[in-house]
Structure formats: structure tokens, C-alpha cells
Coordinates of C-alpha atoms and ligand atoms in Angstrom, one line a residue:
M86 CA 5.6 22.8 -89.3
S87 CA 4.1 23.2 -85.8
E88 CA 0.9 24.3 -87.4
R89 CA 0.7 21.1 -89.4
I90 CA 1.5 19.0 -86.3
E91 CA -1.3 20.8 -84.3
E92 CA -3.7 20.3 -87.2
L93 CA -2.9 16.5 -87.3
C94 CA -3.2 16.1 -83.6
A95 CA -6.6 17.8 -83.7
A96 CA -7.8 15.6 -86.5
L97 CA -6.6 12.5 -84.7
S98 CA -7.9 13.7 -81.3
L99 CA -4.3 13.5 -79.9
N100 CA -5.0 16.2 -77.3
A101 CA -2.1 15.6 -74.9
I102 CA 0.4 15.2 -77.8
G103 CA -0.8 18.4 -79.3
R104 CA -0.5 20.1 -76.0
D105 CA 2.9 18.7 -74.9
Y106 CA 4.9 17.7 -78.0
A107 CA 6.9 21.0 -78.2
N108 CA 7.8 21.1 -74.5
L109 CA 8.8 17.4 -74.5
A110 CA 10.8 17.9 -77.7
D111 CA 12.8 20.7 -75.9
E112 CA 13.3 18.5 -72.9
A113 CA 14.4 15.6 -75.1
A114 CA 17.0 17.8 -76.9
R115 CA 18.2 19.2 -73.5
K116 CA 18.6 15.7 -72.1
K117 CA 19.9 14.2 -75.3
Q118 CA 17.1 11.6 -75.4
S119 CA 16.7 9.3 -78.3
F120 CA 13.8 9.6 -80.8
T121 CA 12.4 6.5 -79.3
D122 CA 12.4 8.0 -75.8
Y123 CA 10.7 11.0 -77.1
L124 CA 8.0 8.9 -78.8
K125 CA 7.5 7.0 -75.6
R126 CA 7.1 10.3 -73.6
I127 CA 4.5 11.8 -75.9
L128 CA 2.5 8.5 -76.1
E129 CA 2.6 8.3 -72.3
A130 CA 1.2 11.8 -72.0
E131 CA -1.6 10.9 -74.4
H132 CA -2.3 7.7 -72.5
A133 CA -2.4 9.5 -69.1
L134 CA -4.8 12.1 -70.3
R135 CA -7.2 9.4 -71.7
Q136 CA -7.0 7.4 -68.5
E137 CA -7.9 10.5 -66.5
R138 CA -10.8 11.3 -68.8
S139 CA -12.2 7.8 -68.7
R140 CA -11.8 7.8 -64.9
Q141 CA -13.8 11.1 -64.7
M142 CA -16.4 9.6 -67.0
L143 CA -16.8 6.5 -64.8
V144 CA -17.0 8.7 -61.7
K145 CA -19.8 10.7 -63.3
L146 CA -21.7 7.6 -64.4
A147 CA -21.3 6.1 -60.9
T148 CA -23.5 8.9 -59.5
F149 CA -21.8 9.0 -56.1
P150 CA -23.4 11.5 -53.7
S151 CA -19.8 12.7 -53.1
V152 CA -16.4 11.2 -53.7
K153 CA -14.8 9.5 -50.7
T154 CA -11.5 7.6 -50.4
L155 CA -10.1 5.0 -48.0
D156 CA -7.2 7.4 -47.3
E157 CA -9.7 9.9 -45.8
F158 CA -11.2 7.3 -43.5
D159 CA -10.0 7.5 -40.0
F160 CA -9.8 4.0 -38.7
K161 CA -9.0 5.1 -35.2
A162 CA -12.3 6.9 -35.0
A163 CA -14.2 3.9 -36.2
A164 CA -14.5 1.3 -33.5
G165 CA -15.0 -2.1 -35.0
V166 CA -14.0 -1.3 -38.6
P167 CA -11.4 -4.0 -39.3
K168 CA -8.7 -2.1 -41.2
A169 CA -7.0 -5.2 -42.5
R170 CA -10.2 -6.5 -44.0
L171 CA -11.0 -3.2 -45.6
Q172 CA -7.5 -3.1 -47.1
E173 CA -8.0 -6.6 -48.3
L174 CA -11.4 -5.6 -49.9
A175 CA -9.6 -2.6 -51.5
G176 CA -7.5 -5.1 -53.5
L177 CA -10.8 -5.8 -55.3
A178 CA -10.5 -9.5 -55.6
F179 CA -14.1 -9.6 -54.4
I180 CA -15.2 -8.0 -57.7
E181 CA -13.2 -10.6 -59.7
R182 CA -14.9 -13.3 -57.6
R183 CA -18.3 -11.7 -57.9
E184 CA -18.7 -11.6 -54.2
N185 CA -20.8 -9.1 -52.2
V186 CA -19.9 -6.7 -49.4
I187 CA -22.4 -5.7 -46.7
F188 CA -21.8 -2.9 -44.3
L189 CA -24.1 -2.9 -41.3
G190 CA -24.1 -0.4 -38.5
P191 CA -25.8 2.7 -37.0
S192 CA -26.2 5.9 -38.9
G193 CA -23.1 8.1 -39.3
T194 CA -20.6 5.3 -38.7
G195 CA -19.0 5.5 -42.2
K196 CA -20.9 2.8 -44.1
T197 CA -21.6 5.0 -47.2
H198 CA -18.0 6.5 -47.0
L199 CA -16.5 3.0 -47.1
A200 CA -18.8 1.8 -49.9
I201 CA -17.9 4.8 -52.0
S202 CA -14.2 4.3 -51.3
L203 CA -14.4 0.8 -52.7
G204 CA -16.3 2.1 -55.7
V205 CA -13.7 4.7 -56.3
R206 CA -11.0 2.0 -56.1
A207 CA -12.9 -0.1 -58.6
I208 CA -13.1 2.9 -61.0
E209 CA -9.4 3.4 -60.8
R210 CA -9.1 -0.2 -61.9
G211 CA -11.4 0.6 -64.9
Y212 CA -14.5 -1.1 -63.6
K213 CA -17.9 0.4 -64.3
V214 CA -19.6 1.2 -61.0
R215 CA -23.1 2.4 -60.1
F216 CA -24.2 3.9 -56.8
I217 CA -27.9 4.3 -55.8
T218 CA -29.9 4.5 -52.6
A219 CA -32.6 1.9 -52.0
A220 CA -35.2 4.8 -52.0
D221 CA -33.9 6.1 -55.4
L222 CA -33.8 2.6 -56.8
M223 CA -37.5 2.2 -56.1
L224 CA -38.3 5.6 -57.7
Q225 CA -36.2 4.7 -60.8
L226 CA -37.6 1.2 -61.1
E227 CA -41.2 2.4 -60.8
K228 CA -40.6 5.3 -63.2
A229 CA -39.0 3.0 -65.7
T230 CA -41.9 0.5 -65.4
R231 CA -44.5 3.3 -66.0
E232 CA -42.6 4.5 -69.0
G233 CA -42.2 0.9 -70.4
R234 CA -38.4 0.9 -69.9
Y235 CA -38.2 -1.5 -67.1
E236 CA -36.1 -4.2 -68.9
Q237 CA -33.8 -1.5 -70.4
Y238 CA -33.2 0.2 -67.0
L239 CA -32.6 -3.1 -65.3
R240 CA -30.1 -4.1 -68.0
R241 CA -28.2 -0.9 -68.4
A242 CA -28.2 0.7 -65.0
L243 CA -28.4 -2.3 -62.6
L244 CA -26.9 -5.3 -64.4
G245 CA -24.4 -3.4 -66.7
P246 CA -22.1 -2.1 -63.9
R247 CA -19.4 -4.5 -62.6
L248 CA -20.1 -3.2 -59.1
L249 CA -23.5 -2.0 -57.9
I250 CA -23.7 -0.1 -54.6
L251 CA -27.1 -0.2 -52.9
D252 CA -27.1 2.3 -50.1
E253 CA -29.4 2.7 -47.1
I254 CA -31.4 -0.5 -47.1
G255 CA -33.8 -0.1 -44.2
Y256 CA -34.4 3.6 -44.0
M257 CA -37.5 3.3 -46.0
P258 CA -39.9 0.5 -45.6
L259 CA -40.9 -1.1 -48.9
D260 CA -44.4 -2.2 -49.9
K261 CA -45.0 -5.6 -51.3
H262 CA -44.5 -4.6 -54.9
Q263 CA -41.3 -2.6 -54.1
A264 CA -40.0 -5.6 -52.2
D265 CA -40.6 -7.8 -55.3
L266 CA -38.8 -5.3 -57.5
F267 CA -35.8 -5.2 -55.1
F268 CA -35.7 -8.9 -54.8
H269 CA -35.6 -9.2 -58.6
V270 CA -32.5 -6.9 -58.8
V271 CA -30.7 -9.1 -56.2
A272 CA -31.8 -12.3 -57.9
K273 CA -30.6 -11.1 -61.3
R274 CA -27.2 -10.0 -60.1
Y275 CA -26.7 -13.1 -58.0
E276 CA -23.4 -14.7 -59.1
Q277 CA -23.3 -12.3 -62.1
G278 CA -21.7 -9.3 -60.4
S279 CA -20.8 -7.8 -57.0
V280 CA -23.1 -5.7 -54.9
I281 CA -22.1 -3.6 -52.0
L282 CA -25.0 -3.0 -49.6
T283 CA -25.3 -0.8 -46.6
S284 CA -27.9 -1.0 -43.9
N285 CA -28.7 0.4 -40.4
L286 CA -30.7 -2.7 -39.7
S287 CA -29.4 -6.1 -38.6
F288 CA -30.4 -9.0 -40.9
G289 CA -33.0 -10.1 -38.5
E290 CA -34.8 -6.8 -39.0
W291 CA -34.8 -6.8 -42.8
E292 CA -38.1 -8.5 -43.0
T293 CA -39.8 -5.4 -41.6
T294 CA -38.3 -3.4 -44.5
F295 CA -39.3 -5.9 -47.2
G296 CA -43.0 -5.7 -46.8
G297 CA -43.1 -8.1 -43.9
N298 CA -42.5 -10.9 -46.4
A299 CA -40.5 -13.5 -44.5
A300 CA -40.1 -15.9 -47.5
L301 CA -38.9 -13.2 -49.8
T302 CA -36.5 -11.8 -47.2
S303 CA -34.9 -15.1 -46.5
A304 CA -34.6 -16.0 -50.2
M305 CA -32.9 -12.6 -50.8
L306 CA -30.6 -12.9 -47.8
D307 CA -29.7 -16.4 -49.0
R308 CA -28.5 -15.1 -52.3
L309 CA -26.8 -12.0 -50.9
L310 CA -25.0 -13.8 -48.2
H311 CA -23.9 -16.9 -50.2
H312 CA -20.6 -15.2 -51.3
A313 CA -20.4 -12.2 -49.0
H314 CA -18.1 -10.2 -46.7
V315 CA -20.1 -8.8 -43.9
I316 CA -18.6 -5.8 -42.0
Q317 CA -20.4 -5.0 -38.8
I318 CA -19.6 -1.4 -37.6
R319 CA -20.3 -0.5 -34.0
G320 CA -19.8 2.8 -32.2
E321 CA -21.3 6.2 -32.5
S322 CA -21.9 8.6 -35.4
Y323 CA -18.7 10.2 -36.7
R324 CA -20.5 13.6 -37.1
L325 CA -21.8 13.5 -33.6
R326 CA -18.4 12.6 -32.2
E327 CA -16.8 15.5 -34.1
A328 CA -19.5 17.9 -32.9
R329 CA -19.0 16.7 -29.4
Q330 CA -15.2 17.1 -29.6
S331 CA -15.6 20.6 -30.9
G332 CA -17.9 21.4 -27.9
L333 CA -21.0 21.9 -30.1
L334 CA -22.9 19.4 -28.0
G335 CA -22.7 20.4 -24.4
G336 CA -23.4 18.2 -21.4
Q337 CA -20.4 15.9 -21.8
R338 CA -18.1 17.8 -19.4
A339 CA -18.4 17.1 -15.7
A340 CA -20.2 20.0 -14.0
Ligands
LIG39 P1 -23.3 6.2 -42.7 O1 -23.5 5.9 -44.1 O2 -22.9 5.0 -41.9 O3 -24.6 6.8 -42.1 P2 -21.4 8.1 -43.6 O4 -20.5 7.2 -44.4 O5 -22.4 8.9 -44.5 O6 -22.2 7.3 -42.5 O7 -20.6 9.1 -42.7 C1 -21.1 10.3 -42.3 C2 -20.0 11.4 -42.5 O8 -18.9 11.2 -41.6 C3 -19.4 11.4 -43.9 O9 -19.1 12.7 -44.3 C4 -18.2 10.5 -43.8 O10 -17.2 10.9 -44.7 C5 -17.7 10.9 -42.4 N1 -17.1 9.8 -41.7 C6 -17.7 8.7 -41.1 N2 -16.8 7.9 -40.4 C7 -15.6 8.4 -40.7 C8 -14.3 8.0 -40.4 N3 -14.0 7.0 -39.6 N4 -13.2 8.8 -40.8 C9 -13.5 9.9 -41.6 N5 -14.7 10.3 -41.9 C10 -15.8 9.6 -41.5
LIG40 MG1 -25.1 6.2 -45.3

């Protein structure tokens, strides 16, 4: 009989049931559980496995540079990151409301970490998320344009995800054409879906990144900031601070 059960589970792709049914049946007999309880247990096992698989798939599709969580973030080490606001954002109402989140601050202060953490939360909620740096976005958009797939790339990769994370605005100055491409992405997502942006530059300095185009920069900021949560991070780089604390960077102790 167990052979037939395994055969049917394989044919129906019921992988967790195929894996667990015998153990759970023993357990049910031991605990004198009802047939209904047993059915519930094996269906729950199947459901849990599928949830986990779909989460793994969403994480893969999101193309995070590494997976970071809010639990791993040390708020004590991050001066000026308002914990309560981050916890509020982690509730993800901003995604429901199609609002944006913008992390500003110097390099190494946890902007990417926080952006990814919110992305991971969103995935746990079943949302499709996509992470891309501004530099990679430009490469991908230009490549897609060359290959005649611009509309397809825009639709699938940039407009499809419920949450788009655009990391490192400002590290690479964009030329006029790139600034136009970037603007187009922001304009298309405006009020359609949330964007999380990170930048080492204050808004006043964005113009220099966007090809010196003041009109385009202000039109873009207008859309981005219309429904936005801006988190300004101050303080020094977490990595530098760690290095200093472990004595790797001398010169801090009094002679
Ligand atoms: P940024 O994007 O602002 O340049 P990152 O988010 O990449 O900074 O942070 C640099 C490294 O330091 C990452 O490995 C990140 O996980 C870690 N980090 C930064 N701030 C914190 C923090 N407050 N608690 C724990 N890890 C942190
Ligand atoms: Mg970063």
C-alpha cells in the first residue's frame, strides 16, 4: 500500500505528504488523533513546504546581493536610525499604499541592509521584490534597448515586482540619456508600486548625478517624494566602527 501512496504523491507532486505521511500516521496512532486531525497535519506539511519553496523562489528572483534581516540590524550602533519608524515600515503598509521609502546617509551606515530587510519582509508576505543597483539598472536598460527588449525588460523586471529596490543612487554619475532612462522608470512606477531608494547624496546633490538636468531631477523628486518615507541616517560606517573597535585602525587610543 505504501508504494501506491508514494506513487500517487509523486504523480500529484505532493512531496511533503509523500515524505511525512508514514511518520505522521504513527504519531496520530500514538496520540489517538482523529482521521481529520491526521488529514490536517499532512496538508499542513504540504502547505509549509510549498510556502518555503515559493519564498526561496522569490528570494532568488529578487537578486539581493546578500540576505539581511531587521533582526540582524543593531539599532544601538546606528545613530539616527529611528527604530520605531523601521518597525512601522516592516509592517509593510507602505507597500499596500504604494508609498516609497528613501534611505539617505553616508557609505556603510546600513542603508542597503535596511532596504534588503524590508524586501525580505515583503517576500515573507508573498510580494514579488526586485533589487538592483542604479549602475546595474543602467547596464540592463541599455542592454535591453540594444537587443530590442526595452519594453519587455521594463514591464517584467521593473514594473512587475510589487516592490522595487534601487540601491546606490549617486555613486555613479549618469549621462543625459541614462538620466532619461532612470526618470522613465520612476515616472512609470509612480503611484503604481513602491520603490525603496538608497543614496549617499542629499536631495540637493541629486542634480549632479542626473546629468546636471535640474528640470528632470526636480520632476523626478516630485514624484518620488509625493508619497514617501525619508529616513536620514547619520553617523559613521558600521564596518569602520567595527574595525576600530577591534583595534584594526590604530590612532584612536590616547598616546
Ligand atoms: P550602506 O548601504 O549604507 O553603504 P550597508 O548596508 O551595506 O551600508 O552596511 C555595510 C555592512 O555593515 C553590511 O554588511 C551591513 O550588514 C553592516 N551593517 C551596517 N549597519 C549595521 C547595523 N547597524 N547593524 C548591523 N550590521 C550593520
Ligand atoms: Mg549600500
